[in-house]
CSV table of C-alpha atoms in Angstrom, one decimal:
chain,number,residue,atom,x,y,z
A,2,ILE,CA,12.5,9.1,10.0
A,3,LEU,CA,9.3,10.6,11.3
A,4,ASN,CA,8.5,9.6,14.9
A,5,VAL,CA,4.9,8.9,15.9
A,6,GLU,CA,4.5,8.6,19.7
A,7,GLN,CA,1.5,7.1,21.5
A,8,SER,CA,0.6,7.4,25.2
A,9,PRO,CA,0.0,5.7,27.4
A,10,GLN,CA,1.6,2.4,26.4
A,11,SER,CA,-1.2,0.5,28.2
A,12,LEU,CA,-4.3,1.2,30.0
A,13,HIS,CA,-6.6,-0.8,32.3
A,14,VAL,CA,-10.1,0.5,32.9
A,15,GLN,CA,-13.4,-0.8,34.3
A,16,GLU,CA,-16.4,-1.4,32.2
A,17,GLY,CA,-18.3,1.8,31.8
A,18,ASP,CA,-15.3,4.1,32.3
A,19,SER,CA,-14.6,6.6,29.6
A,20,THR,CA,-11.0,6.9,28.4
A,21,ASN,CA,-8.7,8.6,26.0
A,22,PHE,CA,-5.3,8.3,24.6
A,23,THR,CA,-2.9,10.4,22.6
A,24,CYS,CA,-1.0,10.2,19.3
A,25,SER,CA,1.6,12.8,18.6
A,26,PHE,CA,3.2,13.1,15.1
A,27,PRO,CA,5.5,15.5,13.2
A,28,SER,CA,3.3,18.4,12.0
A,29,SER,CA,5.6,19.3,9.1
A,30,ASN,CA,4.4,18.1,5.6
A,31,PHE,CA,1.5,16.3,7.3
A,32,TYR,CA,-1.2,14.8,5.1
A,33,ALA,CA,-3.3,12.3,7.0
A,34,LEU,CA,-3.6,10.6,10.4
A,35,HIS,CA,-5.0,7.1,10.7
A,36,TRP,CA,-6.4,5.2,13.8
A,37,TYR,CA,-6.5,1.4,13.7
A,38,ARG,CA,-7.9,-1.1,16.2
A,39,TRP,CA,-6.1,-4.3,16.5
A,40,GLU,CA,-7.8,-7.0,18.5
A,41,THR,CA,-5.9,-10.1,19.6
A,42,ALA,CA,-5.8,-12.8,16.8
A,43,LYS,CA,-7.4,-10.5,14.3
A,44,SER,CA,-6.2,-8.1,11.6
A,45,PRO,CA,-5.8,-4.4,12.4
A,46,GLU,CA,-8.8,-2.6,11.1
A,47,ALA,CA,-9.2,1.1,10.2
A,48,LEU,CA,-11.2,3.2,12.6
A,49,PHE,CA,-10.7,6.7,11.2
A,50,VAL,CA,-8.7,8.7,8.7
A,51,MET,CA,-8.4,12.4,9.3
A,52,THR,CA,-6.7,15.1,7.2
A,53,LEU,CA,-8.0,18.5,8.2
A,54,ASN,CA,-7.0,20.5,11.3
A,55,GLY,CA,-9.9,20.4,13.7
A,56,ASP,CA,-11.3,17.3,12.2
A,57,GLU,CA,-13.5,15.3,14.5
A,58,LYS,CA,-14.7,11.8,13.6
A,59,LYS,CA,-17.1,9.5,15.5
A,60,LYS,CA,-18.1,5.9,15.2
A,61,GLY,CA,-20.5,4.7,17.9
A,62,ARG,CA,-18.8,5.3,21.3
A,63,ILE,CA,-15.4,6.0,19.8
A,64,SER,CA,-14.4,9.5,18.5
A,65,ALA,CA,-11.2,11.1,17.5
A,66,THR,CA,-9.9,14.7,17.1
A,67,LEU,CA,-7.0,16.1,15.1
A,68,ASN,CA,-4.7,19.1,15.6
A,69,THR,CA,-2.3,19.3,12.7
A,70,LYS,CA,-0.7,22.5,13.8
A,71,GLU,CA,0.6,21.1,17.1
A,72,GLY,CA,0.8,17.5,15.8
A,73,TYR,CA,-1.5,15.5,18.0
A,74,SER,CA,-4.7,13.4,17.9
A,75,TYR,CA,-6.9,12.1,20.7
A,76,LEU,CA,-8.9,9.0,20.6
A,77,TYR,CA,-11.9,8.9,23.1
A,78,ILE,CA,-13.9,5.9,24.1
A,79,LYS,CA,-17.1,6.6,26.0
A,80,GLY,CA,-18.5,4.0,28.4
A,81,SER,CA,-15.8,1.4,27.6
A,82,GLN,CA,-16.9,-2.2,27.1
A,83,PRO,CA,-14.9,-5.4,27.3
A,84,GLU,CA,-15.1,-5.8,23.5
A,85,ASP,CA,-13.2,-2.5,23.2
A,86,SER,CA,-10.1,-4.3,24.6
A,87,ALA,CA,-7.5,-4.0,21.8
A,88,THR,CA,-4.4,-2.3,20.8
A,89,TYR,CA,-5.1,1.1,19.2
A,90,LEU,CA,-2.5,2.2,16.6
A,91,CYS,CA,-2.1,5.5,15.0
A,92,ALA,CA,-0.2,6.2,11.9
A,93,SER,CA,0.6,9.4,10.0
A,94,HIS,CA,1.9,9.9,6.5
A,95,PRO,CA,3.2,13.0,4.7
A,96,TYR,CA,1.7,14.6,1.6
A,97,ASN,CA,1.7,12.6,-1.5
A,98,ASN,CA,3.6,9.8,0.0
A,99,ASN,CA,2.7,6.2,0.8
A,100,ASP,CA,5.2,6.1,3.7
A,101,MET,CA,3.0,5.5,6.7
A,102,ARG,CA,4.6,5.9,10.2
A,103,PHE,CA,3.1,3.9,13.0
A,104,GLY,CA,3.2,4.5,16.7
A,105,ALA,CA,3.8,1.6,19.1
A,106,GLY,CA,0.1,1.5,20.1
A,107,THR,CA,-1.9,1.8,23.2
A,108,ARG,CA,-3.0,-1.5,24.6
A,109,LEU,CA,-6.5,-1.1,26.3
A,110,THR,CA,-7.9,-3.7,28.6
A,111,VAL,CA,-11.5,-3.2,29.8
A,112,LYS,CA,-12.4,-5.3,32.8
A,113,PRO,CA,-16.0,-6.4,33.3
B,20,ASP,CA,-15.7,-8.9,2.3
B,21,VAL,CA,-12.2,-7.8,1.5
B,22,LYS,CA,-9.4,-9.9,2.6
B,23,VAL,CA,-5.7,-10.0,3.2
B,24,THR,CA,-4.5,-13.5,4.1
B,25,GLN,CA,-1.2,-14.7,5.4
B,26,SER,CA,0.0,-18.3,5.0
B,27,SER,CA,0.6,-19.0,8.6
B,28,ARG,CA,-0.5,-17.6,12.0
B,29,TYR,CA,2.4,-19.2,13.9
B,30,LEU,CA,5.7,-20.4,12.6
B,31,VAL,CA,8.7,-21.9,14.4
B,32,LYS,CA,12.0,-22.1,12.5
B,33,ARG,CA,15.6,-22.8,13.3
B,34,THR,CA,18.5,-20.4,12.9
B,35,GLY,CA,19.9,-20.5,9.4
B,36,GLU,CA,16.7,-21.8,7.8
B,37,LYS,CA,15.2,-20.1,4.7
B,38,VAL,CA,11.7,-18.9,5.6
B,39,PHE,CA,8.9,-17.8,3.3
B,40,LEU,CA,6.0,-15.8,4.5
B,41,GLU,CA,3.2,-15.5,2.0
B,42,CYS,CA,0.6,-12.8,1.7
B,43,VAL,CA,-2.4,-12.8,-0.6
B,44,GLN,CA,-5.0,-10.0,-1.1
B,45,ASP,CA,-8.2,-10.3,-3.1
B,46,MET,CA,-8.9,-6.5,-3.5
B,47,ASP,CA,-6.9,-5.9,-6.7
B,48,HIS,CA,-4.7,-3.5,-4.8
B,49,GLU,CA,-1.5,-2.3,-6.4
B,50,ASN,CA,0.4,-1.5,-3.2
B,51,MET,CA,1.5,-4.2,-0.8
B,52,PHE,CA,3.6,-3.9,2.4
B,53,TRP,CA,5.5,-6.1,4.9
B,54,TYR,CA,5.9,-4.8,8.4
B,55,ARG,CA,7.2,-6.3,11.6
B,56,GLN,CA,6.0,-5.4,15.0
B,57,ASP,CA,8.0,-5.8,18.2
B,58,PRO,CA,7.0,-4.9,21.8
B,59,GLY,CA,7.3,-1.2,22.5
B,60,LEU,CA,7.9,-0.4,18.8
B,61,GLY,CA,5.5,0.7,16.1
B,62,LEU,CA,5.0,-1.3,13.0
B,63,ARG,CA,8.3,-1.0,11.1
B,64,LEU,CA,8.3,-1.2,7.3
B,65,ILE,CA,10.5,-3.9,5.8
B,66,TYR,CA,9.7,-3.7,2.1
B,67,PHE,CA,6.8,-2.5,-0.1
B,68,SER,CA,5.8,-3.0,-3.7
B,69,TYR,CA,3.8,-0.7,-5.9
B,70,ASP,CA,3.3,-3.1,-8.7
B,71,VAL,CA,4.2,-6.6,-10.0
B,72,LYS,CA,7.9,-7.2,-10.0
B,73,MET,CA,8.6,-3.9,-8.3
B,74,LYS,CA,9.9,-3.5,-4.8
B,75,GLU,CA,11.3,-0.8,-2.6
B,76,LYS,CA,13.2,-1.1,0.7
B,77,GLY,CA,11.6,0.2,3.8
B,78,ASP,CA,13.3,1.1,7.0
B,79,ILE,CA,14.6,-2.3,8.0
B,80,PRO,CA,15.3,-4.4,4.9
B,81,GLU,CA,18.5,-6.0,6.1
B,82,GLY,CA,18.2,-9.8,6.3
B,83,TYR,CA,15.0,-9.9,4.2
B,84,SER,CA,14.0,-10.0,0.5
B,85,VAL,CA,10.7,-10.0,-1.2
B,86,SER,CA,9.0,-11.3,-4.3
B,87,ARG,CA,6.0,-10.1,-6.2
B,88,GLU,CA,5.4,-12.2,-9.3
B,89,LYS,CA,1.6,-11.7,-9.3
B,90,LYS,CA,-0.4,-8.7,-8.3
B,91,GLU,CA,-2.3,-10.4,-5.5
B,92,ARG,CA,0.7,-12.1,-3.9
B,93,PHE,CA,3.6,-10.6,-2.0
B,94,SER,CA,6.2,-12.9,-0.3
B,95,LEU,CA,8.7,-12.1,2.4
B,96,ILE,CA,11.8,-14.2,2.4
B,97,LEU,CA,14.3,-14.6,5.3
B,98,GLU,CA,17.3,-16.0,3.5
B,99,SER,CA,18.9,-17.3,6.7
B,100,ALA,CA,16.7,-16.8,9.7
B,101,SER,CA,18.3,-15.4,12.9
B,102,THR,CA,17.0,-15.2,16.4
B,103,ASN,CA,16.6,-11.4,16.1
B,104,GLN,CA,14.0,-12.0,13.4
B,105,THR,CA,11.7,-13.5,15.9
B,106,SER,CA,8.7,-11.1,15.6
B,107,MET,CA,5.1,-10.6,14.5
B,108,TYR,CA,5.0,-10.0,10.7
B,109,LEU,CA,2.1,-8.1,9.2
B,110,CYS,CA,1.2,-7.8,5.5
B,111,ALA,CA,-0.9,-5.0,4.2
B,112,SER,CA,-2.3,-3.7,0.9
B,113,SER,CA,-3.7,-0.4,-0.3
B,114,LEU,CA,-5.2,1.0,-3.5
B,115,ARG,CA,-3.0,3.2,-5.6
B,116,GLY,CA,-4.4,6.7,-6.0
B,117,ARG,CA,-6.4,6.5,-2.8
B,118,THR,CA,-5.2,9.7,-1.2
B,119,ASP,CA,-6.1,8.7,2.3
B,120,ASN,CA,-3.7,5.7,2.0
B,121,GLU,CA,-5.8,3.4,4.0
B,122,GLN,CA,-4.1,0.1,4.4
B,123,PHE,CA,-5.8,-3.3,4.9
B,124,PHE,CA,-4.0,-5.8,7.0
B,125,GLY,CA,-3.6,-9.5,7.3
B,126,PRO,CA,-3.9,-11.2,10.7
B,127,GLY,CA,-0.2,-11.5,11.1
B,128,THR,CA,2.4,-14.3,11.4
B,129,ARG,CA,4.1,-14.8,14.7
B,130,LEU,CA,7.5,-16.2,13.8
B,131,THR,CA,9.9,-17.7,16.3
B,132,VAL,CA,13.4,-18.4,15.3
B,133,LEU,CA,15.2,-20.8,17.7
């Protein structure tokens, strides 16, 4: 079983702070890395899908990078807002396989 | 707006009861999944289905079964609920042939077994 690890487990920041968290995954037979945002009482929704080493994706104040050789991805949030409070999940899956492996998530709380 | 819906947001059952969790998607997706999420653990795959009447075991199928009689509906069944099945259950679907494998999730069912 592939292990996807996320750190930290939880994070409390003040509004306006920038923050980042890490997802590490097995680099062998890697195909894609997904980031999801899961707000309380809502469905997890996809933020990014990345496949290529060195990939960088951005959506508003949130961005992500990917290093497939060493098996990690960073998610950055610039100028955190209370509405960014959520659990951020990452998941990886190997080539030609629907078997997604999820990390335990990073729970972000942004205080006004 | 694409949707995956789950029959209940919260459910309380007693040990030994038979429990049905229903999931419906309106995106004509071939693939459907059931996960459970527990504190400190990632989403763990219970069962998945690639097509109607097809099912595959995931990592933790023990104590569960599934049914997929129609493409849009995927049911998770707890034959005899036990307290260690208290958890958050998430259903997801994805499109076959989509190489990035993006999954679309329902809002989850928080099941408590007393």
